[in-house]
Tab-separated table of C-alpha atoms and ligand atoms in Angstrom:
chain	number	residue	atom	x	y	z
A	319	MET	CA	175.635	50.250	58.370
A	320	LYS	CA	176.801	49.348	54.921
A	321	THR	CA	176.243	51.944	52.201
A	322	VAL	CA	174.993	50.362	48.986
A	323	THR	CA	176.981	50.842	45.803
A	324	VAL	CA	176.477	49.784	42.202
A	325	GLU	CA	178.823	46.870	42.889
A	326	ASN	CA	177.740	45.574	46.313
A	327	ILE	CA	173.939	45.988	46.213
A	328	THR	CA	173.288	42.589	44.611
A	329	ASN	CA	174.857	40.621	47.449
A	330	ILE	CA	173.240	42.863	50.064
A	331	VAL	CA	169.764	42.187	48.630
A	332	ILE	CA	170.384	38.433	48.322
A	333	ASP	CA	171.771	38.277	51.889
A	334	ALA	CA	168.619	39.965	53.212
A	335	MET	CA	166.779	36.632	52.757
A	336	SER	CA	166.477	34.833	56.082
A	337	ASP	CA	167.348	31.191	56.782
A	338	GLU	CA	163.646	30.369	56.654
A	339	THR	CA	163.635	30.930	52.871
A	340	SER	CA	163.082	27.602	51.096
A	341	PRO	CA	166.133	26.397	49.101
A	342	ARG	CA	164.331	26.555	45.754
A	343	LEU	CA	162.922	30.026	46.393
A	344	ARG	CA	166.408	31.186	47.417
A	345	GLU	CA	167.892	29.715	44.233
A	346	VAL	CA	165.271	31.232	41.899
A	347	LEU	CA	165.182	34.623	43.603
A	348	SER	CA	168.969	34.915	43.867
A	349	GLY	CA	169.228	34.200	40.128
A	350	LEU	CA	166.489	36.705	39.335
A	351	ILE	CA	168.023	39.466	41.486
A	352	THR	CA	171.490	38.827	40.038
A	353	HIS	CA	170.276	38.926	36.432
A	354	MET	CA	168.041	41.964	36.990
A	355	HIS	CA	170.849	43.899	38.617
A	356	ASP	CA	173.352	42.838	35.958
A	357	PHE	CA	170.854	43.922	33.300
A	358	ALA	CA	170.426	47.375	34.894
A	359	ARG	CA	174.209	47.777	35.183
A	360	GLU	CA	174.786	46.546	31.641
A	361	VAL	CA	172.324	48.896	29.928
A	362	GLN	CA	172.914	51.701	32.479
A	363	LEU	CA	169.159	51.856	33.125
A	364	SER	CA	167.987	55.410	33.835
A	365	HIS	CA	165.376	56.323	36.446
A	366	ASP	CA	162.935	57.380	33.703
A	367	GLU	CA	163.373	54.047	31.954
A	368	TRP	CA	162.799	52.193	35.219
A	369	LEU	CA	159.576	54.231	35.744
A	370	LEU	CA	158.515	53.417	32.174
A	371	GLY	CA	158.909	49.717	33.016
A	372	ILE	CA	156.823	50.128	36.179
A	373	ASP	CA	154.133	51.949	34.200
A	374	PHE	CA	154.194	49.161	31.574
A	375	LEU	CA	153.564	46.536	34.279
A	376	THR	CA	150.931	48.696	35.997
A	377	ARG	CA	149.003	48.978	32.718
A	378	ALA	CA	149.314	45.206	32.274
A	379	ALA	CA	147.889	44.644	35.767
A	380	LYS	CA	144.927	46.952	35.097
A	381	MET	CA	144.054	45.057	31.879
A	382	THR	CA	144.294	41.608	33.426
A	383	ASP	CA	141.165	39.725	34.494
A	384	ASP	CA	139.847	36.172	34.169
A	385	LYS	CA	139.267	36.614	30.403
A	386	ARG	CA	142.467	38.453	29.506
A	387	ASN	CA	145.929	37.933	30.993
A	388	GLU	CA	148.267	40.627	29.758
A	389	PHE	CA	151.206	39.171	31.709
A	390	ILE	CA	151.020	35.893	29.751
A	391	LEU	CA	150.982	37.898	26.504
A	392	ILE	CA	154.072	39.877	27.552
A	393	SER	CA	155.812	36.686	28.612
A	394	ASP	CA	154.875	35.002	25.315
A	395	ILE	CA	155.975	37.756	22.924
A	396	LEU	CA	159.318	37.805	24.748
A	397	GLY	CA	159.689	34.047	24.206
A	398	MET	CA	159.507	33.135	27.895
A	399	GLU	CA	156.701	30.570	27.747
A	400	SER	CA	158.339	28.840	24.785
A	401	LEU	CA	161.696	28.833	26.579
A	402	VAL	CA	160.244	27.354	29.789
A	403	ASP	CA	158.422	24.773	27.675
A	404	ALA	CA	161.646	23.881	25.795
A	405	ILE	CA	163.582	23.515	29.070
A	406	SER	CA	161.227	20.777	30.230
A	407	HIS	CA	160.770	19.088	26.807
A	408	ASP	CA	164.051	18.053	25.265
A	409	ALA	CA	163.534	17.935	21.481
A	410	GLN	CA	165.669	14.741	21.278
A	411	GLU	CA	163.246	12.750	23.408
A	412	ASN	CA	160.935	10.282	21.752
A	413	GLU	CA	157.785	12.215	22.498
A	414	THR	CA	155.491	14.414	20.410
A	415	GLU	CA	156.761	17.975	20.591
A	416	SER	CA	155.100	20.392	22.943
A	417	ALA	CA	153.972	23.984	22.363
A	418	VAL	CA	152.782	26.797	24.625
A	419	LEU	CA	149.450	26.591	26.458
A	420	GLY	CA	148.700	30.313	25.985
A	421	PRO	CA	146.147	32.265	27.988
A	422	PHE	CA	142.923	30.933	26.442
A	423	PHE	CA	142.710	27.401	27.849
A	424	ARG	CA	139.569	26.754	29.927
A	425	GLU	CA	138.952	23.902	32.339
A	426	GLY	CA	135.785	21.864	31.971
A	427	ALA	CA	135.219	21.641	28.200
A	428	PRO	CA	132.427	19.155	27.353
A	429	VAL	CA	133.479	15.506	27.031
A	430	LEU	CA	132.237	14.399	23.592
A	431	PRO	CA	131.943	11.033	21.794
A	432	ALA	CA	134.683	10.299	19.224
A	433	GLY	CA	134.101	12.069	15.932
A	434	THR	CA	131.629	14.646	17.309
A	435	THR	CA	132.090	18.267	16.318
A	436	ILE	CA	133.202	21.012	18.686
A	437	ALA	CA	131.609	23.610	16.366
A	438	GLN	CA	128.310	24.433	18.035
A	439	ARG	CA	127.306	26.786	15.184
A	440	GLY	CA	128.031	24.263	12.441
A	441	SER	CA	129.405	25.699	9.182
A	442	LYS	CA	129.203	29.258	10.631
A	443	ASP	CA	132.249	28.286	12.698
A	444	GLY	CA	134.303	27.450	9.604
A	445	PRO	CA	135.094	24.566	7.224
A	446	SER	CA	134.822	21.189	8.960
A	447	VAL	CA	137.894	19.051	9.560
A	448	LEU	CA	138.369	15.579	10.979
A	449	VAL	CA	141.540	15.360	13.081
A	450	ARG	CA	142.429	11.735	13.675
A	451	GLY	CA	145.343	9.617	14.724
A	452	ARG	CA	146.750	7.114	17.179
A	453	ILE	CA	148.144	7.814	20.607
A	454	THR	CA	151.027	5.526	21.479
A	455	ASP	CA	153.763	5.299	24.075
A	456	ASN	CA	157.399	5.639	23.072
A	457	LYS	CA	157.593	1.891	22.324
A	458	GLY	CA	154.715	2.178	19.857
A	459	GLU	CA	152.133	0.539	22.135
A	460	PRO	CA	148.639	2.088	21.961
A	461	VAL	CA	147.504	4.322	24.824
A	462	PRO	CA	143.776	3.725	25.322
A	463	ASP	CA	141.524	6.088	27.276
A	464	ALA	CA	143.768	9.134	26.902
A	465	LEU	CA	141.896	12.418	27.336
A	466	ILE	CA	142.461	14.946	24.530
A	467	ASP	CA	141.386	18.495	25.318
A	468	VAL	CA	141.120	20.693	22.188
A	469	TRP	CA	140.317	24.360	21.627
A	470	GLU	CA	140.526	26.854	18.802
A	471	THR	CA	139.174	30.220	17.649
A	472	GLY	CA	136.173	30.856	15.462
A	473	PRO	CA	136.551	32.204	11.915
A	474	GLU	CA	136.964	35.789	13.218
A	475	GLY	CA	140.071	34.708	15.121
A	476	LEU	CA	138.517	34.976	18.578
A	477	TYR	CA	138.193	32.347	21.308
A	478	GLU	CA	134.669	32.007	22.686
A	479	GLN	CA	135.479	33.850	25.929
A	480	GLN	CA	136.645	36.854	23.863
A	481	ASP	CA	133.573	36.855	21.641
A	482	PRO	CA	130.018	37.612	22.858
A	483	ASN	CA	128.608	36.121	19.617
A	484	GLN	CA	129.837	32.602	20.372
A	485	PRO	CA	128.034	30.162	22.666
A	486	GLU	CA	129.655	29.148	25.960
A	487	MET	CA	132.425	26.569	25.386
A	488	ASN	CA	132.092	26.810	21.596
A	489	LEU	CA	135.022	25.202	19.729
A	490	ARG	CA	136.196	23.369	22.834
A	491	GLY	CA	135.856	19.699	23.671
A	492	ARG	CA	137.437	16.688	25.304
A	493	PHE	CA	137.702	13.302	23.588
A	494	ARG	CA	138.959	9.872	24.639
A	495	SER	CA	141.160	7.518	22.669
A	496	ASP	CA	139.668	4.045	22.136
A	497	VAL	CA	141.137	0.611	23.000
A	498	ASN	CA	143.544	0.875	20.046
A	499	GLY	CA	144.712	4.346	21.091
A	500	ASP	CA	142.818	5.887	18.155
A	501	TYR	CA	141.128	9.261	18.450
A	502	ARG	CA	138.805	11.231	16.173
A	503	ILE	CA	137.874	14.881	16.646
A	504	GLN	CA	135.697	17.004	14.411
A	505	ALA	CA	136.808	20.633	14.477
A	506	VAL	CA	137.043	23.511	11.990
A	507	ARG	CA	139.969	24.512	9.854
A	508	PRO	CA	141.670	27.148	12.017
A	509	VAL	CA	142.564	30.679	10.927
A	510	SER	CA	145.602	32.762	11.796
A	511	TYR	CA	144.716	35.456	14.326
A	512	PRO	CA	146.369	38.351	16.142
A	513	ILE	CA	146.938	37.979	19.868
A	514	PRO	CA	145.219	40.885	21.669
A	515	TYR	CA	147.361	43.953	20.852
A	516	ASP	CA	145.432	46.840	22.411
A	517	GLY	CA	147.586	46.795	25.561
A	518	PRO	CA	151.230	47.081	26.621
A	519	SER	CA	152.280	43.879	24.823
A	520	GLY	CA	150.798	45.285	21.583
A	521	ASP	CA	152.694	48.546	22.156
A	522	LEU	CA	155.916	46.587	22.520
A	523	LEU	CA	155.227	44.681	19.296
A	524	GLN	CA	154.581	47.922	17.451
A	525	LEU	CA	157.651	49.679	18.884
A	526	THR	CA	159.817	46.801	17.698
A	527	GLY	CA	158.265	46.476	14.234
A	528	ARG	CA	156.577	43.117	14.902
A	529	HIS	CA	153.098	41.890	13.943
A	530	PRO	CA	150.803	40.200	16.499
A	531	TYR	CA	149.751	37.169	14.411
A	532	ARG	CA	149.823	33.496	15.333
A	533	PRO	CA	149.692	30.949	12.503
A	534	ALA	CA	146.449	28.943	12.247
A	535	HIS	CA	146.493	26.216	14.910
A	536	ILE	CA	144.423	23.895	17.050
A	537	HIS	CA	145.454	23.475	20.688
A	538	MET	CA	145.663	20.007	22.215
A	539	VAL	CA	146.391	18.871	25.766
A	540	ILE	CA	146.695	15.107	26.115
A	541	GLU	CA	146.578	13.322	29.445
A	542	ALA	CA	146.694	9.600	30.212
A	543	GLU	CA	147.385	7.766	33.430
A	544	GLY	CA	151.059	6.851	33.770
A	545	TYR	CA	152.170	9.345	31.077
A	546	ARG	CA	153.529	12.826	31.154
A	547	LYS	CA	150.886	15.426	30.287
A	548	LEU	CA	151.492	16.829	26.805
A	549	VAL	CA	150.587	20.435	25.966
A	550	SER	CA	150.800	20.857	22.214
A	551	GLN	CA	149.295	22.373	19.054
A	552	ILE	CA	148.974	21.505	15.372
A	553	TYR	CA	149.643	24.089	12.657
A	554	ASP	CA	148.253	24.445	9.142
A	555	SER	CA	151.111	23.834	6.680
A	556	VAL	CA	149.954	26.562	4.262
A	557	ASP	CA	149.815	29.363	6.827
A	558	GLN	CA	151.720	32.563	6.038
A	559	TYR	CA	152.822	33.150	9.655
A	560	LEU	CA	154.573	29.823	10.336
A	561	GLU	CA	157.972	31.540	10.142
A	562	SER	CA	157.018	34.572	12.214
A	563	ASP	CA	154.738	33.363	15.017
A	564	SER	CA	154.374	36.276	17.466
A	565	VAL	CA	154.871	33.891	20.414
A	566	PHE	CA	157.644	31.656	18.938
A	567	ALA	CA	155.747	28.391	19.469
A	568	VAL	CA	155.859	26.659	16.042
A	569	LYS	CA	157.784	23.362	15.806
A	570	GLY	CA	158.330	21.732	12.432
A	571	SER	CA	156.996	18.353	13.569
A	572	LEU	CA	153.648	19.926	14.536
A	573	ILE	CA	152.916	21.298	11.052
A	574	VAL	CA	150.181	19.250	9.378
A	575	ASP	CA	148.393	19.170	6.028
A	576	PHE	CA	144.678	19.886	5.913
A	577	LYS	CA	143.859	17.481	3.082
A	578	PRO	CA	140.546	17.569	1.169
A	579	ALA	CA	138.506	14.736	2.725
A	580	PRO	CA	136.973	11.826	0.770
A	581	GLU	CA	133.207	12.207	0.560
A	582	GLU	CA	132.430	9.290	2.896
A	583	LEU	CA	134.001	11.140	5.842
A	584	GLY	CA	131.290	13.817	5.633
A	585	VAL	CA	133.740	16.672	6.338
A	586	GLU	CA	135.660	19.099	4.143
A	587	PHE	CA	139.203	18.355	5.355
A	588	VAL	CA	141.082	15.626	7.154
A	589	VAL	CA	144.266	15.813	9.226
A	590	ASP	CA	146.272	12.769	10.324
A	591	HIS	CA	148.247	13.389	13.475
A	592	ASP	CA	149.687	10.598	15.614
A	593	VAL	CA	150.842	11.393	19.120
A	594	THR	CA	153.599	9.787	21.187
A	595	LEU	CA	153.457	10.143	24.958
A	596	LYS	CA	156.322	9.663	27.345
A	597	ASP	CA	155.689	7.477	30.357
A	598	ASP	CA	155.977	9.164	33.739
A	599	ALA	CA	158.942	7.080	34.912
A	600	ALA	CA	160.917	7.898	31.741
A	601	ALA	CA	159.998	11.573	32.111
A	602	GLN	CA	161.280	11.592	35.700
A	603	VAL	CA	164.614	9.978	34.762
A	604	ALA	CA	165.070	12.584	31.995
B	592	LIG	C1	147.231	30.995	21.832
B	592	LIG	O1	147.665	30.291	20.944
B	592	LIG	O2	146.073	30.848	22.194
B	592	LIG	C2	148.120	32.037	22.419
B	592	LIG	C3	149.373	31.693	22.827
B	592	LIG	C4	150.187	32.676	23.381
B	592	LIG	C5	149.712	33.974	23.531
B	592	LIG	C6	148.444	34.295	23.098
B	592	LIG	C7	147.624	33.320	22.533
B	593	LIG	FE1	145.688	29.802	20.164
């Protein structure tokens, strides 16, 4: 019988894993246990503080359902989703920069013809914008038939699943690039909005003197056969929260201008945004 001490407990817990543990699980869990224990030793965590942490997570669990994931919010305001994203997307690579997926993506958005609007309520959803560009590979060759999944909030800053006043799948759609790799999406000019802050993640923001806002953005996930899936966003260049995004997801190269559109386009604004995808083989080598 070995009595645990502040010094030896980490190895004892790691050694409790049996040989059946998969190598990757062993690696990840050993790292997690080591860092958690080092953290507790470093800050001399008290029992009351540990209980506070458990209560924080318990409240997060009680608030989480299929429309609201408090754990993703906690992870995001602590920079974890952006960090994991940055680990797998080296900024030096010749590929459009990625940005967090966030908790509001939904599978199964309607597939729409190029140029159609995702705003089911028309101008009630906000000022119209045409987002257009070319999808190419990292040699500049067009990528036809790529699927671009877009979603954004309405003018009140809520995604449709948060807002009983919006129709199902409002402000969501999937579009295909054409033979030249060109895509055209009609959306609305996005607004900055606060991430939900009536739970433990909001408490943490308040306790640390932070606001909950995200700068105005449109989400985009782009998939094409033979290419690495790209999870990204575009940001409005005039937004006041670009420098203080509550989830640390803004990248300079994803900031775009919402330019007043020429009359013949039939929309209020136009955004030009080309996208470069990395082919799967290149992604695997990296
Ligand atoms: C979003 O942009 O939808 C989002 C991202 C992270 C946390 C909350 C919302
Ligand atoms: Fe968002």
